Short mmCIF file of C-alpha atoms in Angstrom, two decimals:
data_model
loop_
_atom_site.label_atom_id
_atom_site.label_comp_id
_atom_site.label_asym_id
_atom_site.label_seq_id
_atom_site.Cartn_x
_atom_site.Cartn_y
_atom_site.Cartn_z
CA MET A 1379 -12.11 -31.97 13.86
CA ILE A 1380 -9.03 -30.52 13.45
CA THR A 1381 -8.58 -26.52 12.97
CA THR A 1382 -5.78 -24.73 12.08
CA ILE A 1383 -4.89 -20.85 11.42
CA ARG A 1384 -1.56 -20.66 9.39
CA PRO A 1385 -0.32 -18.26 7.06
CA TYR A 1386 -1.30 -17.97 3.23
CA GLU A 1387 0.53 -20.42 0.98
CA GLN A 1388 0.44 -20.73 -3.00
CA SER A 1389 -1.50 -23.62 -2.90
CA ASP A 1390 -4.20 -22.44 -0.89
CA LYS A 1391 -4.90 -20.07 -4.27
CA ALA A 1392 -8.23 -22.01 -5.13
CA GLY A 1393 -9.47 -22.15 -1.93
CA VAL A 1394 -8.91 -18.42 -1.65
CA CYS A 1395 -10.76 -17.48 -4.79
CA ASN A 1396 -13.35 -20.15 -3.65
CA LEU A 1397 -13.88 -17.43 -0.82
CA LEU A 1398 -13.37 -14.68 -3.12
CA ASN A 1399 -15.69 -15.06 -5.53
CA GLN A 1400 -18.38 -16.08 -2.53
CA THR A 1401 -18.66 -12.14 -1.98
CA SER A 1402 -18.26 -11.17 -5.57
CA ASN A 1403 -20.62 -10.59 -8.50
CA ALA A 1404 -18.41 -12.18 -10.86
CA PRO A 1405 -16.02 -14.97 -11.10
CA ILE A 1406 -12.93 -13.86 -10.19
CA GLY A 1407 -10.45 -15.82 -13.15
CA ASP A 1408 -6.75 -16.98 -12.84
CA ASP A 1409 -5.66 -13.29 -14.68
CA MET A 1410 -7.53 -11.00 -12.36
CA PHE A 1411 -6.12 -12.88 -8.94
CA GLU A 1412 -2.53 -13.14 -10.14
CA MET A 1413 -2.89 -9.27 -11.38
CA GLN A 1414 -4.35 -8.02 -7.88
CA GLU A 1415 -1.73 -10.47 -6.09
CA ALA A 1416 1.30 -8.69 -8.33
CA ARG A 1417 -0.07 -5.31 -6.99
CA VAL A 1418 -0.59 -6.89 -3.48
CA ARG A 1419 2.91 -7.98 -3.27
CA THR A 1420 4.11 -4.00 -3.61
CA TYR A 1421 1.77 -2.75 -0.79
CA PRO A 1422 4.33 -1.59 2.14
CA PHE A 1423 2.08 -3.91 4.35
CA PHE A 1424 0.30 -7.24 3.91
CA ARG A 1425 -0.49 -10.02 5.92
CA ARG A 1426 -3.03 -13.10 4.86
CA ILE A 1427 -3.87 -15.86 7.09
CA ILE A 1428 -6.47 -19.26 6.07
CA LEU A 1429 -8.54 -20.88 8.29
CA THR A 1430 -8.77 -24.62 7.45
CA VAL A 1431 -10.89 -27.69 9.25
CA ASN A 1432 -9.66 -31.22 8.49
CA ASN A 1433 -7.11 -29.69 6.15
CA GLU A 1434 -10.11 -27.56 4.09
CA VAL A 1435 -9.96 -24.11 3.48
CA VAL A 1436 -12.72 -22.47 4.68
CA GLY A 1437 -12.17 -19.10 6.11
CA MET A 1438 -9.22 -16.44 5.30
CA ALA A 1439 -8.88 -12.88 6.36
CA GLN A 1440 -5.89 -10.15 5.58
CA LEU A 1441 -4.81 -6.80 6.88
CA LEU A 1442 -3.07 -4.72 4.16
CA HIS A 1443 -2.55 -1.15 3.34
CA ALA A 1444 -3.89 -0.87 -0.24
CA THR A 1445 -1.58 1.31 -1.68
CA GLY A 1446 -3.93 4.57 -3.40
CA MET A 1447 -7.09 3.11 -1.56
CA THR A 1448 -6.44 2.71 2.37
CA PRO A 1449 -6.53 6.19 3.76
CA GLN A 1450 -3.66 7.34 5.59
CA GLY A 1451 -2.61 5.73 8.99
CA PHE A 1452 -5.43 3.17 8.77
CA LEU A 1453 -5.44 -0.76 7.29
CA SER A 1454 -7.80 -2.33 5.77
CA GLN A 1455 -9.45 -5.53 6.72
CA THR A 1456 -11.14 -8.39 4.99
CA ILE A 1457 -12.23 -11.60 6.81
CA ILE A 1458 -14.43 -14.20 4.83
CA VAL A 1459 -15.90 -17.43 5.97
CA ASP A 1460 -17.27 -20.30 3.34
CA ALA A 1461 -21.12 -19.96 3.60
CA LEU A 1462 -21.21 -23.51 4.16
CA HIS A 1463 -18.89 -23.29 7.78
CA ARG A 1464 -20.85 -20.09 9.08
CA GLU A 1465 -22.37 -19.30 12.40
CA GLN A 1466 -19.93 -21.44 14.18
CA GLY A 1467 -16.92 -18.60 15.72
CA TYR A 1468 -14.51 -19.23 12.64
CA GLY A 1469 -14.59 -15.47 11.90
CA GLN A 1470 -14.03 -14.36 15.04
CA LEU A 1471 -11.02 -16.90 15.60
CA LEU A 1472 -9.94 -15.33 12.50
CA GLU A 1473 -10.32 -11.56 13.74
CA GLU A 1474 -8.36 -12.61 16.80
CA ALA A 1475 -5.57 -14.14 14.90
CA LEU A 1476 -5.57 -11.01 13.12
CA ALA A 1477 -5.16 -8.54 16.50
CA GLN A 1478 -1.56 -9.61 16.65
CA TYR A 1479 -0.67 -7.67 13.36
CA VAL A 1480 -3.01 -4.70 14.65
CA HIS A 1481 -1.20 -4.22 17.66
CA GLU A 1482 2.10 -4.60 15.84
CA GLU A 1483 1.40 -1.89 13.38
CA CYS A 1484 -0.60 0.52 15.75
CA PRO A 1485 -2.73 1.75 13.03
CA ILE A 1486 -5.12 4.97 14.18
CA GLY A 1487 -7.92 2.65 12.30
CA LEU A 1488 -9.18 0.14 10.42
CA GLN A 1489 -11.20 -0.30 7.56
CA THR A 1490 -13.21 -2.91 5.76
CA ALA A 1491 -15.41 -3.76 2.92
CA VAL A 1492 -19.11 -5.61 3.15
CA ARG A 1493 -21.88 -6.34 0.19
CA ASP A 1494 -24.55 -4.26 0.66
CA ASN A 1495 -26.59 -6.92 0.12
CA HIS A 1496 -25.45 -8.84 2.79
CA PRO A 1497 -26.67 -6.92 5.65
CA GLU A 1498 -25.82 -10.02 8.15
CA ALA A 1499 -21.97 -8.86 7.19
CA ARG A 1500 -22.66 -5.35 8.15
CA ALA A 1501 -24.62 -5.84 11.25
CA TRP A 1502 -21.35 -8.35 12.29
CA ALA A 1503 -18.74 -5.11 11.69
CA GLU A 1504 -20.95 -3.31 13.18
CA HIS A 1505 -21.52 -4.96 16.01
CA ARG A 1506 -17.36 -4.82 16.38
CA GLY A 1507 -16.67 -1.02 16.47
CA PHE A 1508 -17.36 -0.16 12.77
CA THR A 1509 -19.01 2.44 10.92
CA PHE A 1510 -19.94 3.51 7.72
CA LYS A 1511 -18.22 5.44 5.54
CA SER A 1512 -19.08 5.19 1.93
CA HIS A 1513 -20.95 3.40 -0.54
CA GLN A 1514 -18.88 2.10 -3.73
CA PHE A 1515 -20.90 -0.43 -5.99
CA GLU A 1516 -20.14 -2.10 -9.42
CA SER A 1517 -22.47 -1.78 -13.02
CA VAL A 1518 -22.78 -3.84 -15.68
CA LEU A 1519 -22.59 -3.44 -19.47
CA ASP A 1520 -24.32 -5.80 -22.07
CA LEU A 1521 -22.03 -5.87 -25.38
CA THR A 1522 -24.73 -8.02 -26.86
CA SER A 1523 -26.67 -5.12 -27.50
CA PHE A 1524 -24.86 -2.24 -27.37
CA PRO A 1525 -24.87 -0.51 -30.94
CA THR A 1526 -21.88 -0.61 -32.21
CA SER A 1527 -22.59 1.58 -35.20
CA THR A 1528 -23.06 4.52 -32.77
CA ILE A 1529 -19.32 4.57 -31.90
CA ASP A 1530 -17.30 6.36 -34.36
CA ALA A 1531 -20.04 9.34 -33.65
CA GLY A 1532 -18.81 9.48 -30.07
CA VAL A 1533 -15.31 9.57 -30.63
CA ARG A 1534 -15.15 12.40 -33.11
CA VAL A 1535 -16.43 14.63 -30.57
CA SER A 1536 -13.11 14.21 -29.03
CA GLU A 1537 -11.84 14.56 -32.45
CA GLY A 1538 -12.84 17.64 -33.12
CA TYR A 1539 -11.27 19.17 -29.97
CA GLY A 1540 -7.86 17.89 -31.34
CA ILE A 1541 -7.42 14.75 -29.37
CA THR A 1542 -5.92 11.52 -30.56
CA PHE A 1543 -6.49 8.21 -29.56
CA CYS A 1544 -4.08 5.15 -29.21
CA THR A 1545 -3.27 2.28 -26.80
CA PHE A 1546 -0.20 1.64 -24.64
CA GLU A 1547 0.57 -1.19 -27.67
CA GLN A 1548 2.23 2.03 -29.61
CA PHE A 1549 4.60 3.29 -26.65
CA SER A 1550 7.79 1.46 -25.57
CA PRO A 1551 6.91 0.01 -21.89
CA GLU A 1552 10.77 0.58 -20.82
CA ASP A 1553 10.91 4.08 -22.27
CA ASP A 1554 6.66 5.29 -21.84
CA MET A 1555 5.92 3.49 -18.36
CA GLU A 1556 6.85 6.60 -15.61
CA ARG A 1557 5.27 8.93 -18.23
CA LEU A 1558 2.08 6.65 -18.15
CA TYR A 1559 2.61 6.49 -14.42
CA ARG A 1560 2.60 10.20 -14.12
CA VAL A 1561 -0.66 10.63 -15.45
CA VAL A 1562 -2.49 8.24 -13.67
CA LYS A 1563 -0.94 9.30 -10.49
CA GLN A 1564 -2.33 12.94 -10.92
CA LEU A 1565 -5.97 11.23 -13.21
CA SER A 1566 -6.03 8.64 -9.49
CA GLY A 1567 -5.17 11.59 -7.11
CA ASP A 1568 -8.56 13.51 -8.58
CA THR A 1569 -11.19 10.30 -8.05
CA PRO A 1570 -13.23 9.86 -4.90
CA ASP A 1571 -11.87 6.03 -4.56
CA TYR A 1572 -8.61 7.94 -3.64
CA GLN A 1573 -9.29 10.69 -1.65
CA GLY A 1574 -6.92 10.90 1.65
CA ALA A 1575 -4.98 7.80 0.15
CA LEU A 1576 -1.13 7.65 0.41
CA ASP A 1577 0.40 7.88 -3.11
CA PHE A 1578 0.34 5.26 -5.86
CA PRO A 1579 3.96 4.20 -6.04
CA TYR A 1580 5.78 3.30 -9.05
CA GLU A 1581 6.42 -0.27 -8.34
CA THR A 1582 3.24 -1.09 -7.88
CA PHE A 1583 2.18 0.50 -10.85
CA ALA A 1584 4.74 -1.07 -13.01
CA ALA A 1585 3.62 -4.78 -11.87
CA MET A 1586 0.16 -3.99 -12.41
CA VAL A 1587 0.91 -2.69 -15.94
CA SER A 1588 3.33 -5.87 -16.56
CA ARG A 1589 0.68 -8.30 -16.64
CA MET A 1590 -1.66 -6.45 -18.48
CA ASP A 1591 -2.21 -6.35 -22.46
CA PRO A 1592 -1.25 -3.10 -23.51
CA ARG A 1593 -4.08 -3.35 -26.27
CA CYS A 1594 -6.41 -2.65 -23.38
CA ILE A 1595 -4.68 0.65 -22.32
CA PHE A 1596 -6.58 3.16 -24.44
CA ILE A 1597 -5.21 6.67 -24.00
CA ALA A 1598 -5.97 9.88 -25.00
CA MET A 1599 -3.49 12.47 -26.51
CA SER A 1600 -3.22 16.15 -27.07
CA GLY A 1601 -0.62 16.30 -29.53
CA GLU A 1602 2.72 14.50 -27.19
CA GLU A 1603 0.53 14.76 -24.23
CA MET A 1604 -1.13 12.03 -22.50
CA THR A 1605 -4.94 13.58 -21.40
CA GLY A 1606 -6.78 10.62 -19.78
CA MET A 1607 -6.66 6.68 -19.97
CA THR A 1608 -9.08 3.84 -19.56
CA CYS A 1609 -8.03 -0.02 -19.39
CA LEU A 1610 -9.35 -3.19 -18.88
CA VAL A 1611 -8.31 -6.55 -17.83
CA PRO A 1612 -9.91 -9.74 -18.05
CA GLN A 1613 -12.10 -11.37 -15.23
CA GLY A 1614 -13.55 -14.13 -15.87
CA ASN A 1615 -15.85 -14.78 -18.83
CA GLU A 1616 -16.05 -10.55 -18.54
CA MET A 1617 -13.44 -7.91 -19.30
CA TYR A 1618 -13.45 -5.05 -16.18
CA THR A 1619 -12.81 -1.41 -16.40
CA LEU A 1620 -9.77 -0.99 -13.72
CA PHE A 1621 -9.35 3.02 -14.07
CA THR A 1622 -11.14 5.75 -16.20
CA GLY A 1623 -9.63 9.44 -15.71
CA VAL A 1624 -9.29 12.74 -17.61
CA VAL A 1625 -6.67 15.63 -16.95
CA LYS A 1626 -8.76 18.19 -15.70
CA GLU A 1627 -7.88 20.64 -18.08
CA TYR A 1628 -9.20 18.76 -20.77
CA ARG A 1629 -12.17 17.92 -19.43
CA GLY A 1630 -15.50 18.63 -21.38
CA LYS A 1631 -14.64 17.29 -24.41
CA GLY A 1632 -16.31 14.14 -24.35
CA ILE A 1633 -12.62 12.37 -23.50
CA ALA A 1634 -14.10 10.03 -20.88
CA TYR A 1635 -16.70 9.00 -23.06
CA ALA A 1636 -14.69 8.46 -26.27
CA LEU A 1637 -12.47 6.07 -23.96
CA LYS A 1638 -15.00 4.44 -23.25
CA LEU A 1639 -16.31 3.67 -26.16
CA LEU A 1640 -13.28 2.45 -27.83
CA SER A 1641 -12.52 -0.41 -25.01
CA ILE A 1642 -16.39 -1.01 -26.04
CA ARG A 1643 -15.25 -1.88 -29.51
CA PHE A 1644 -12.40 -3.37 -28.44
CA ALA A 1645 -14.33 -6.32 -26.06
CA HIS A 1646 -17.03 -7.01 -28.58
CA GLU A 1647 -14.75 -7.55 -31.09
CA HIS A 1648 -13.02 -9.85 -29.23
CA GLY A 1649 -15.97 -12.07 -28.10
CA VAL A 1650 -17.07 -9.68 -24.96
CA LYS A 1651 -20.16 -10.47 -23.86
CA GLN A 1652 -20.31 -8.14 -20.62
CA LEU A 1653 -18.12 -5.41 -19.55
CA ARG A 1654 -17.89 -4.48 -15.34
CA THR A 1655 -16.95 -1.55 -13.75
CA ASN A 1656 -17.08 -0.52 -9.91
CA ASN A 1657 -18.04 3.47 -8.96
CA HIS A 1658 -17.77 5.45 -5.97
CA SER A 1659 -22.04 6.73 -5.18
CA THR A 1660 -20.31 10.47 -5.26
CA ASN A 1661 -18.40 9.94 -8.76
CA THR A 1662 -21.37 11.37 -10.47
CA PRO A 1663 -19.62 12.89 -13.86
CA MET A 1664 -18.41 8.72 -14.20
CA LEU A 1665 -21.65 7.59 -12.98
CA ALA A 1666 -23.40 10.40 -15.97
CA ILE A 1667 -21.44 8.32 -18.61
CA ASN A 1668 -21.67 5.05 -17.95
CA ARG A 1669 -25.78 5.37 -17.70
CA LYS A 1670 -25.52 7.26 -20.95
CA LEU A 1671 -23.31 3.89 -22.19
CA GLY A 1672 -26.25 1.64 -20.66
CA TYR A 1673 -24.73 0.43 -17.66
CA VAL A 1674 -26.56 -1.16 -15.06
CA SER A 1675 -26.48 -1.10 -11.53
CA GLN A 1676 -25.09 -4.04 -9.49
CA PRO A 1677 -24.82 -5.14 -5.09
CA GLY A 1678 -21.90 -3.50 -4.37
CA TYR A 1679 -19.97 -2.33 -0.94
CA TRP A 1680 -20.64 -0.63 2.15
CA ILE A 1681 -17.34 0.52 3.08
CA LEU A 1682 -16.93 0.93 7.01
CA LYS A 1683 -14.28 2.11 9.29
CA ARG A 1684 -13.08 2.00 12.64
CA LEU A 1685 -10.68 3.80 14.73
CA LEU A 1686 -9.05 1.97 17.48
#
C-alpha cells in the first residue's frame, strides 16, 4: 500500500467532489465546483493537499483565508477523509501536513466547519483544541407544491413603495459590475455571516459574477439606485440562493421577500424542483422570510475556532 500526500491537481477534481459531497446535503455539481474554484483562486491565501492510497484520492485538506467569511487574522481549515478510509490516521496525517503552512503564515487562529449531524467530526476537532463559535444551517424549498399564483401579490407590496425589479441581464457587465459590487459589499457587511471579516475584493466578486447567469441575479431598484438583490446558482438538479440583502434604508418594504419570490418564479419556470439556501442561526429576519416562504430546515454546520 502506497500512501502519498501532495498538492492538488486538476485531475483530482472528481475525487475532491466525491469527498465534498460526503459532507454536503446536496450534490456539488460541476458548475458549482468551478464557480467556487474561481472564487478560491482570488483569495489572498489558499493551499489544498490530497492524500492518495494506491493513487486513489481518499482524503483532502485545505487551508485558506476566505475573503468576506474568514475572520481577520484567522485561516479556515477543512479536512475530509473518505468514509471507507476513516479511523486509520489519515486525518492526522493531513493535519500534520497542513501544519507547515500554518507555521509559515502565523495566523492568530484557525476556523473550521463540521456537519452538525456528524458528532464524531466535532469531537475530532474539539480534541484538537477547537471550540464552538456559531451555528449555520441549510434549508430547502419544495417548488413542486409552491403556490406560484401568490407571487404577483407579494411583489406588488414593494412596488407600492416605488420599488421596481429587474435582473443583471438589463445591465452592462463592463459598465455596471463595480456598481453592483459596491451594493453587495455594503449588504454583505450587514449580515451575521460576514461580521469581522475582511472586505470582499472586487476581483473575487467579478470572477464569481462572470460565471453566473445574469438572469439569475435579481435586483431591486428605487429610481436609479440599487436597493437590494438576490441570486441563484445551479447546484446539481437544484438551485442555490447564494445571497440576499436589502439596503438598510429600504428595509421594511417587503423587498427581500419580493426578490425571493421572483427567484422562485424563475426557478419554477425553468423546471427546478427545489431551492436550497444557507442561513446563520442569528440572521432572524432572513430566517423569518424563509419560514414564510415554506423553507424547511436541514442539517447544517457547527462553526468552530481555535486560537494559536
